[in-house]
Amino acid sequence: MAGFTVFRDPTTVDFTDADYFVLVGPTGSGKSTVLDAICFALYGTVPRWGGARGIGNALAPSAVEAKVRLCFESAGDRYIATRVVRRDGRGNVKTAGAGLQLMPPGFDVTKLDTGMDLDDLGEALAGTPAEMDRAVLDAVGLPYEQFTSCVVLPQGQFADFLHAKPATRQQILVNLLGLHVYEEVQVKAAERGKTAEAKLSVVEQQLGTLADATDDAVEAAAATLARMRDLTRAVEDAVPGLRVAREAESAAVGARDTIDAELAALSSVRTPAGLSEATGATTAARTAAEQAAREVHAAEEAEEKIRGELAAAGDAGTLRLMLDRHTELQRLVEQEDWFAGKVSVAEVEYRDAAAAAELAQSEHTGAQQLLEQARQDYRDAQQLDRAAALRGHLVAGHDCPVCEQPVRVVPEVPQESAVRLAEAAGAAAREAAERAAARWRERDAVARNLESDLERKRGQYEHHRSRLAEVRAAVADLPDVDAVRARLAEVGALQGRLEEAAAGVRAGREAHRRAQSAVRAAEDQQRAAWRTFDTARDGLARFEPPPADRDDLAGAWQTLVGWAAGEHAARSAARAEAEAAVAAAHESTVQVYTSIVALFTEAGLNPPGGPAPGVTRPGVSASRAAERSASVADAEAGLIRAAAVAAERAEAAWQRLVERRQEATDAAEQRNALQQQSRVAKSLAGHLRANNFERWLLEEALDVLVDGASGILRELTNGQYELIHDKGEFFVVDHHDAGLRRGVRTLSGGETFQASLALALALSEQLAGMSTTAASLESIVLDEGFGTLDAATLDVVAATLENLAARGDRMVGLVTHVQALAERVPVRFEVHKDARTAHVERSGL
């Protein structure tokens, strides 16, 4: 426990080997809190909290988190249950974590404090509060109400079951034994009956839709399927004959089309138009190209002559450079006097500014001297004022306090202070010195600027004179300006003539290129004419045309055209015989196709649509026959496909009827099962709805419970008492008092404790057999106020508990603050609390 109610600090309570123990301590020390922690770890609530909404009671004062971890055994397995609650920033308390682990066999619980390794990790059975409810019920076998009535008995509720009224006791038994499950069974049975009725209605509707799925319908569909399969085999046997007839028809059409193709090829031979003009154009183009070549040669010679004259006249760039040198020399000479004047003016301005700066410096020096004199006068005035201040203390005939000489006459005190006069004179001298310093700085800055300007202009003037000397040296060996300009004019005229000659060369070359293009075009036209002839002759190669004269194109065409006319006349007679053979083959194809169509009609089916049965008809052109051949082949496959499709559809219809017949059979069986299920569910719901069933069940449970409690009470009291019930009330029979039957409300404190303990133990032992959940009850803890018992009763209670512990079939625990009772228990857990937290210490065996 950590942060859990009074256990603010982490606290561990180890019940190992404590078969009979007691939690003892002062009232309010936290004894019952240990039991609260067990209940909280398992079920998330505590009896005295009043339900799950009291979860805020789990936190220690001012704590923000509470954690409880419980390690327990149930039915031989070891588990660890953990719950953590936290308070958020708004003050709301919620469960922050919950989990249940099944630990591996032989797990050492001491590792929970010393640290676990990977081998110690168990199987996670729950990780959320919702999962914990189911997992704890599976592990412990008891819901919360049964756990707090059979294992951990809260304070003040120990004798509630013994003293309860019959109606209250019956409700307790209903809750403890989980008898409400029969009410749930009745509700589910009624729901199952309604569900069966709804499904039955659906099945009835389904059977209505399957009314046509009869045995006669299945037999009729099977007969149709057999007929369609016979049709498919007959069509498959007949189609090859149709294919042979069509192939014969195709061969006849091919022979006819071959003759037609030969006649068309022979009739297409014609002499091309413009054959003679093409031959003359080639000769004229060649003559024009030769004349253009001669003109280009003459223009190129003229251009070359002018280029020689231009090279002899000199380079135009060099002449222009000479002219630029002369122009630059003239400009530099004109600028020399201007630069000299600028330097002279700058020298005069600088001398004037330097003189003014020297004068201002002298004034500044004089002003500084006067300022120093004023400062000295101020110091002298201070001495005079101090001496004047002593005159008021001098008395003629007395010694002077400064020089210690006798004072003969006391001088008069001045009317005005010498220091004030010196201060005024000093202020005037300081102002004059500052003005002189400002004038000196200003004039010195002007002089410096003018000096810098003078140096710059002297540099410019020296640079100008250096450049002038360089240009004069460069121009000294050059021709004069007029000679250079004359030579430039001569070079310009020659360049103009050269450009005209170059234009003539380009024009001649362009004319020559056009003439050559005309030659190539004429030659290409003649070659094309020969290719046309060769193509026409090669198309007739199978007819063995006569040889051609390659030097005479017109003669070659005349010979070929005459030969083609003779061949065309020879083949025209064979064309009529080929057309008659095509008509005979087509008639044979039509007869075979008609026999196949009759098979479909006899089977009760419409024949499939498609093209006419033959490849062609008499008089049909060869191109039209070629277009129909492909569709005719598809029609043959279509006949077989139509028969196969009819068989597949018949088989699908038969198969669907068989399936629907089976669905009808299954639906009928399902209807019978639903009718039976509906009757059973309604009958069960009717039986469980009767009030006598629950009353009988409670009476049987109470009989079993009282019988078990009576046996335990006889054992605890050494055969003195036994417990009975009559009309819902409990009585104790005292065998030491002649079998006197006494009401339980007349029992003493010790006798009440013994009877209540017997009932609690009987509930624990009988619950697993009577409850609807499996439970393994191996411990019982009593939180009872033993302090109200007198010494004799307390001794009876102690002896009873010792007898219970001596049975050795379960762990027995007590919670009390009575030391006399605690001292008789072998293992004691002493609980005490300081200002911060509660503590638990184990003592005894």
Coordinates of C-alpha atoms in Angstrom, one line a residue, residues 246-523:
R246 CA -16.7 -23.4 -98.4
E247 CA -13.0 -24.1 -99.0
A248 CA -13.9 -25.5 -102.5
E249 CA -15.9 -22.3 -103.2
S250 CA -13.0 -20.2 -102.0
A251 CA -10.6 -22.1 -104.3
A252 CA -12.9 -21.4 -107.3
V253 CA -13.2 -17.8 -106.4
G254 CA -9.4 -17.6 -106.1
A255 CA -8.9 -19.0 -109.6
R256 CA -11.4 -16.5 -111.0
D257 CA -9.8 -13.6 -109.1
T258 CA -6.4 -14.5 -110.4
I259 CA -7.6 -14.2 -114.0
D260 CA -9.3 -10.9 -113.1
A261 CA -6.0 -9.6 -111.6
E262 CA -4.0 -10.6 -114.7
L263 CA -6.5 -8.8 -117.0
A264 CA -6.4 -5.7 -114.8
A265 CA -2.6 -5.7 -114.8
L266 CA -2.4 -6.0 -118.7
S267 CA -5.1 -3.4 -119.3
S268 CA -3.2 -0.8 -117.0
V269 CA -0.2 -0.6 -119.3
R270 CA -0.3 3.0 -121.0
T271 CA 2.4 5.3 -122.4
P272 CA 3.0 8.2 -120.0
A273 CA 2.1 11.7 -121.2
G274 CA 4.9 14.3 -121.8
L275 CA 7.6 11.8 -122.4
S276 CA 9.4 13.7 -125.2
E277 CA 9.3 17.1 -123.4
A278 CA 11.2 15.5 -120.4
T279 CA 14.1 14.4 -122.7
G280 CA 14.5 18.0 -124.3
A281 CA 14.5 19.7 -120.9
T282 CA 17.5 17.8 -119.7
T283 CA 19.7 19.0 -122.6
A284 CA 18.7 22.7 -122.2
A285 CA 19.5 22.7 -118.5
R286 CA 23.0 21.3 -119.0
T287 CA 23.8 24.1 -121.5
A288 CA 22.6 26.8 -119.1
A289 CA 24.7 25.4 -116.3
E290 CA 27.9 25.5 -118.4
Q291 CA 27.4 29.2 -119.2
A292 CA 26.8 30.1 -115.6
A293 CA 30.1 28.5 -114.6
R294 CA 32.0 30.6 -117.0
E295 CA 30.5 33.8 -115.7
V296 CA 31.4 32.9 -112.1
H297 CA 35.1 32.4 -113.1
A298 CA 35.3 35.9 -114.7
A299 CA 33.8 37.6 -111.6
E300 CA 36.2 35.8 -109.2
E301 CA 39.3 37.0 -111.3
A302 CA 38.1 40.6 -111.1
E303 CA 37.6 40.4 -107.3
E304 CA 41.1 38.9 -106.8
K305 CA 42.7 41.8 -108.8
I306 CA 41.0 44.5 -106.5
R307 CA 42.2 42.6 -103.4
G308 CA 45.8 42.9 -104.6
E309 CA 45.4 46.7 -105.1
L310 CA 43.9 47.1 -101.6
A311 CA 46.8 45.2 -100.0
A312 CA 49.3 47.5 -101.7
A313 CA 47.5 50.6 -100.5
G314 CA 48.1 49.8 -96.8
D315 CA 46.1 48.8 -93.7
A316 CA 43.1 51.1 -92.9
G317 CA 43.4 50.3 -89.2
T318 CA 47.0 51.5 -89.0
L319 CA 46.2 54.7 -90.9
R320 CA 43.3 55.4 -88.5
L321 CA 45.6 54.9 -85.5
M322 CA 48.1 57.4 -86.9
L323 CA 45.3 59.9 -87.4
D324 CA 44.2 59.4 -83.7
R325 CA 47.7 60.1 -82.5
H326 CA 47.8 63.5 -84.4
T327 CA 44.3 64.4 -83.0
E328 CA 45.4 63.5 -79.4
L329 CA 48.6 65.6 -79.7
Q330 CA 46.6 68.6 -80.8
R331 CA 44.2 68.2 -77.8
L332 CA 47.0 67.8 -75.2
V333 CA 48.8 71.0 -76.5
E334 CA 45.6 72.9 -76.2
Q335 CA 45.0 71.7 -72.6
E336 CA 48.6 72.4 -71.3
D337 CA 48.0 76.1 -70.5
W338 CA 44.7 75.3 -68.8
F339 CA 46.3 72.9 -66.4
A340 CA 49.1 75.4 -65.6
G341 CA 46.6 78.1 -64.8
K342 CA 44.7 75.8 -62.4
V343 CA 47.9 75.0 -60.5
S344 CA 48.8 78.7 -60.2
V345 CA 45.4 79.6 -58.8
A346 CA 45.5 76.8 -56.3
E347 CA 49.0 77.9 -55.1
V348 CA 47.7 81.5 -54.4
E349 CA 44.6 80.2 -52.6
Y350 CA 46.7 77.9 -50.4
R351 CA 49.2 80.6 -49.5
D352 CA 46.4 83.0 -48.4
A353 CA 44.8 80.3 -46.3
A354 CA 48.1 79.3 -44.7
A355 CA 48.8 82.9 -43.7
A356 CA 45.3 83.2 -42.2
A357 CA 45.8 80.0 -40.3
E358 CA 49.1 81.2 -38.9
L359 CA 47.5 84.5 -37.8
A360 CA 44.6 82.6 -36.1
Q361 CA 47.2 80.4 -34.3
S362 CA 49.0 83.5 -33.0
E363 CA 45.7 84.9 -31.7
H364 CA 44.9 81.6 -30.1
T365 CA 48.4 81.5 -28.4
G366 CA 47.8 85.1 -27.1
A367 CA 44.4 84.2 -25.8
Q368 CA 45.8 81.2 -23.9
Q369 CA 48.5 83.3 -22.3
L370 CA 45.8 85.8 -21.1
L371 CA 43.8 82.8 -19.8
E372 CA 46.8 81.6 -17.8
Q373 CA 47.3 85.1 -16.4
A374 CA 43.6 85.3 -15.4
R375 CA 44.0 82.0 -13.5
Q376 CA 47.1 83.3 -11.7
D377 CA 45.2 86.5 -10.8
Y378 CA 42.4 84.3 -9.4
R379 CA 44.9 82.5 -7.1
D380 CA 46.3 85.9 -6.0
A381 CA 42.8 87.2 -5.3
Q382 CA 42.1 84.1 -3.1
Q383 CA 45.1 85.0 -1.0
L384 CA 44.0 88.7 -0.8
D385 CA 40.5 87.7 0.3
R386 CA 41.9 85.4 3.0
A387 CA 44.2 88.2 4.2
A388 CA 41.3 90.6 4.2
A389 CA 39.3 88.1 6.2
L390 CA 42.0 88.2 9.0
R391 CA 41.9 92.0 9.2
G392 CA 38.7 91.8 11.2
H393 CA 40.6 89.9 13.9
L394 CA 43.7 92.2 14.1
V395 CA 44.1 94.7 16.8
A396 CA 46.8 97.4 16.8
G397 CA 49.5 96.6 19.2
H398 CA 48.8 92.9 19.3
D399 CA 50.7 90.1 17.5
C400 CA 49.5 88.9 14.1
P401 CA 48.3 85.3 14.3
V402 CA 50.0 84.5 11.0
C403 CA 53.5 86.2 11.2
E404 CA 53.4 86.6 15.0
Q405 CA 54.7 90.2 14.6
P406 CA 53.2 93.1 16.4
V407 CA 50.5 94.9 14.4
R408 CA 51.1 98.7 14.4
V409 CA 48.2 99.8 12.1
V410 CA 45.2 97.6 11.0
P411 CA 44.7 98.1 7.2
E412 CA 41.2 98.9 5.8
V413 CA 39.0 96.1 4.6
P414 CA 38.4 96.3 0.8
Q415 CA 34.9 97.2 -0.3
E416 CA 34.6 94.3 -3.0
S417 CA 35.9 90.8 -3.0
A418 CA 39.1 90.3 -5.2
V419 CA 38.0 86.7 -6.0
R420 CA 34.7 87.9 -7.7
L421 CA 36.6 90.4 -9.8
A422 CA 39.1 87.7 -10.8
E423 CA 36.4 85.2 -11.6
A424 CA 34.7 87.7 -14.0
A425 CA 38.0 88.5 -15.7
G426 CA 38.8 84.8 -16.0
A427 CA 35.4 84.0 -17.6
A428 CA 36.0 86.7 -20.2
A429 CA 39.5 85.4 -20.9
R430 CA 38.2 81.8 -21.2
E431 CA 35.5 82.9 -23.7
A432 CA 38.1 84.8 -25.7
A433 CA 40.4 81.8 -25.7
E434 CA 37.6 79.5 -26.9
R435 CA 36.7 81.8 -29.8
A436 CA 40.3 82.1 -30.8
A437 CA 40.7 78.3 -30.8
A438 CA 37.6 77.8 -32.9
R439 CA 38.9 80.4 -35.5
W440 CA 42.2 78.7 -35.5
R441 CA 40.7 75.2 -36.1
E442 CA 38.4 76.5 -38.9
R443 CA 41.2 78.3 -40.8
D444 CA 43.6 75.4 -40.3
A445 CA 41.0 73.0 -41.8
V446 CA 40.6 75.4 -44.8
A447 CA 44.3 75.5 -45.3
R448 CA 44.6 71.8 -45.2
N449 CA 41.9 71.3 -47.8
L450 CA 43.4 73.8 -50.1
E451 CA 46.8 72.1 -49.7
S452 CA 45.3 68.8 -50.6
D453 CA 43.6 70.4 -53.7
L454 CA 46.9 71.9 -54.7
E455 CA 48.7 68.6 -54.6
R456 CA 45.9 67.0 -56.7
K457 CA 46.1 69.6 -59.4
R458 CA 49.9 69.5 -59.5
G459 CA 49.6 65.7 -60.0
Q460 CA 47.1 66.2 -62.8
Y461 CA 49.4 68.7 -64.4
E462 CA 52.5 66.5 -64.2
H463 CA 50.5 63.6 -65.7
H464 CA 49.3 65.8 -68.5
R465 CA 52.9 66.9 -69.3
S466 CA 54.2 63.2 -69.2
R467 CA 51.4 62.1 -71.6
L468 CA 52.2 65.1 -74.0
A469 CA 55.8 64.0 -74.1
E470 CA 54.9 60.5 -75.0
V471 CA 52.5 61.5 -77.8
R472 CA 55.0 63.9 -79.3
A473 CA 57.6 61.1 -79.4
A474 CA 55.1 58.7 -81.0
V475 CA 54.1 61.3 -83.7
A476 CA 57.6 62.4 -84.6
D477 CA 58.2 59.5 -87.1
L478 CA 54.7 59.5 -88.6
P479 CA 53.5 61.2 -91.8
D480 CA 51.6 64.5 -91.4
V481 CA 47.9 64.6 -91.0
D482 CA 47.1 65.5 -94.6
A483 CA 49.1 62.5 -96.0
V484 CA 47.4 60.1 -93.6
R485 CA 43.9 61.4 -94.6
A486 CA 44.7 61.1 -98.3
R487 CA 45.8 57.5 -97.9
L488 CA 42.7 56.7 -95.9
A489 CA 40.5 58.1 -98.7
E490 CA 42.3 55.9 -101.3
V491 CA 41.8 52.8 -99.1
G492 CA 38.1 53.6 -98.8
A493 CA 37.6 53.8 -102.5
L494 CA 39.3 50.4 -103.1
Q495 CA 37.1 48.8 -100.4
G496 CA 34.0 50.0 -102.2
R497 CA 35.2 48.5 -105.5
L498 CA 36.0 45.2 -103.6
E499 CA 32.4 45.0 -102.2
E500 CA 30.9 45.5 -105.7
A501 CA 33.1 42.8 -107.1
A502 CA 32.2 40.4 -104.2
A503 CA 28.5 41.1 -104.9
G504 CA 29.1 40.1 -108.5
V505 CA 30.8 36.9 -107.5
R506 CA 27.9 36.0 -105.2
A507 CA 25.3 36.7 -107.9
G508 CA 27.2 34.6 -110.4
R509 CA 27.5 31.7 -107.9
E510 CA 23.8 31.9 -107.1
A511 CA 22.9 31.7 -110.9
H512 CA 25.3 28.8 -111.3
R513 CA 23.6 27.0 -108.3
R514 CA 20.2 27.5 -109.9
A515 CA 21.4 26.2 -113.2
Q516 CA 22.8 23.1 -111.5
S517 CA 19.5 22.6 -109.7
A518 CA 17.7 22.7 -113.0
V519 CA 20.0 20.1 -114.4
R520 CA 19.5 17.8 -111.4
A521 CA 15.7 18.2 -111.6
A522 CA 15.7 17.4 -115.3
E523 CA 17.9 14.3 -114.7

